[in-house]
Amino acid sequence: LPTGLEKPPQLGTYDGLTDPDEHTKNIDVLLNYRGVK
């Protein structure tokens, strides 16, 4: 596995009150920050 993907980043619990796309966009930000996307 590429460096940074050994353990998936923590994604908070979705509460159903906000846009699900915004919620999952957080994972993209974390992967970009780690330089693995």
PDB file of C-alpha atoms in Angstrom:
ATOM      1  CA  LEU A   1       0.000   0.000   0.000  1.00  0.00           C
ATOM      2  CA  PRO A   2       1.159   3.545  -0.656  1.00  0.00           C
ATOM      3  CA  THR A   3       2.453   5.531   2.292  1.00  0.00           C
ATOM      4  CA  GLY A   4      -0.471   7.116   4.105  1.00  0.00           C
ATOM      5  CA  LEU A   5      -2.939   4.363   3.271  1.00  0.00           C
ATOM      6  CA  GLU A   6      -1.830   1.842   5.872  1.00  0.00           C
ATOM      7  CA  LYS A   7      -4.745   2.940   8.036  1.00  0.00           C
ATOM      8  CA  PRO A   8      -7.689   4.813   6.493  1.00  0.00           C
ATOM      9  CA  PRO A   9      -8.225   8.353   7.751  1.00  0.00           C
ATOM     10  CA  GLN A  10     -10.906   8.805  10.398  1.00  0.00           C
ATOM     11  CA  LEU A  11     -14.194   9.980   8.898  1.00  0.00           C
ATOM     12  CA  GLY A  12     -16.643  11.379  11.407  1.00  0.00           C
ATOM     13  CA  THR A  13     -20.112   9.922  11.851  1.00  0.00           C
ATOM     14  CA  TYR A  14     -22.666  11.301   9.412  1.00  0.00           C
ATOM     15  CA  ASP A  15     -25.603  12.810  11.312  1.00  0.00           C
ATOM     16  CA  GLY A  16     -27.995  13.081   8.344  1.00  0.00           C
ATOM     17  CA  LEU A  17     -28.433  16.826   8.798  1.00  0.00           C
ATOM     18  CA  THR A  18     -25.916  18.050   6.251  1.00  0.00           C
ATOM     19  CA  ASP A  19     -25.115  17.343   2.617  1.00  0.00           C
ATOM     20  CA  PRO A  20     -23.648  13.817   2.349  1.00  0.00           C
ATOM     21  CA  ASP A  21     -21.341  14.963  -0.464  1.00  0.00           C
ATOM     22  CA  GLU A  22     -19.812  17.573   1.833  1.00  0.00           C
ATOM     23  CA  HIS A  23     -19.340  14.925   4.492  1.00  0.00           C
ATOM     24  CA  THR A  24     -17.503  12.522   2.200  1.00  0.00           C
ATOM     25  CA  LYS A  25     -15.478  15.342   0.637  1.00  0.00           C
ATOM     26  CA  ASN A  26     -13.534  15.391   3.907  1.00  0.00           C
ATOM     27  CA  ILE A  27     -11.928  12.077   2.973  1.00  0.00           C
ATOM     28  CA  ASP A  28     -10.621  13.626  -0.275  1.00  0.00           C
ATOM     29  CA  VAL A  29      -9.085  16.490   1.664  1.00  0.00           C
ATOM     30  CA  LEU A  30      -7.328  14.090   4.023  1.00  0.00           C
ATOM     31  CA  LEU A  31      -5.984  11.972   1.172  1.00  0.00           C
ATOM     32  CA  ASN A  32      -4.764  15.037  -0.723  1.00  0.00           C
ATOM     33  CA  TYR A  33      -3.057  16.295   2.430  1.00  0.00           C
ATOM     34  CA  ARG A  34      -1.297  12.972   2.868  1.00  0.00           C
ATOM     35  CA  GLY A  35      -0.254  13.066  -0.792  1.00  0.00           C
ATOM     36  CA  VAL A  36      -1.759   9.718  -1.701  1.00  0.00           C
ATOM     37  CA  LYS A  37      -4.492  10.794  -4.080  1.00  0.00           C
TER      38      LYS A  37
END
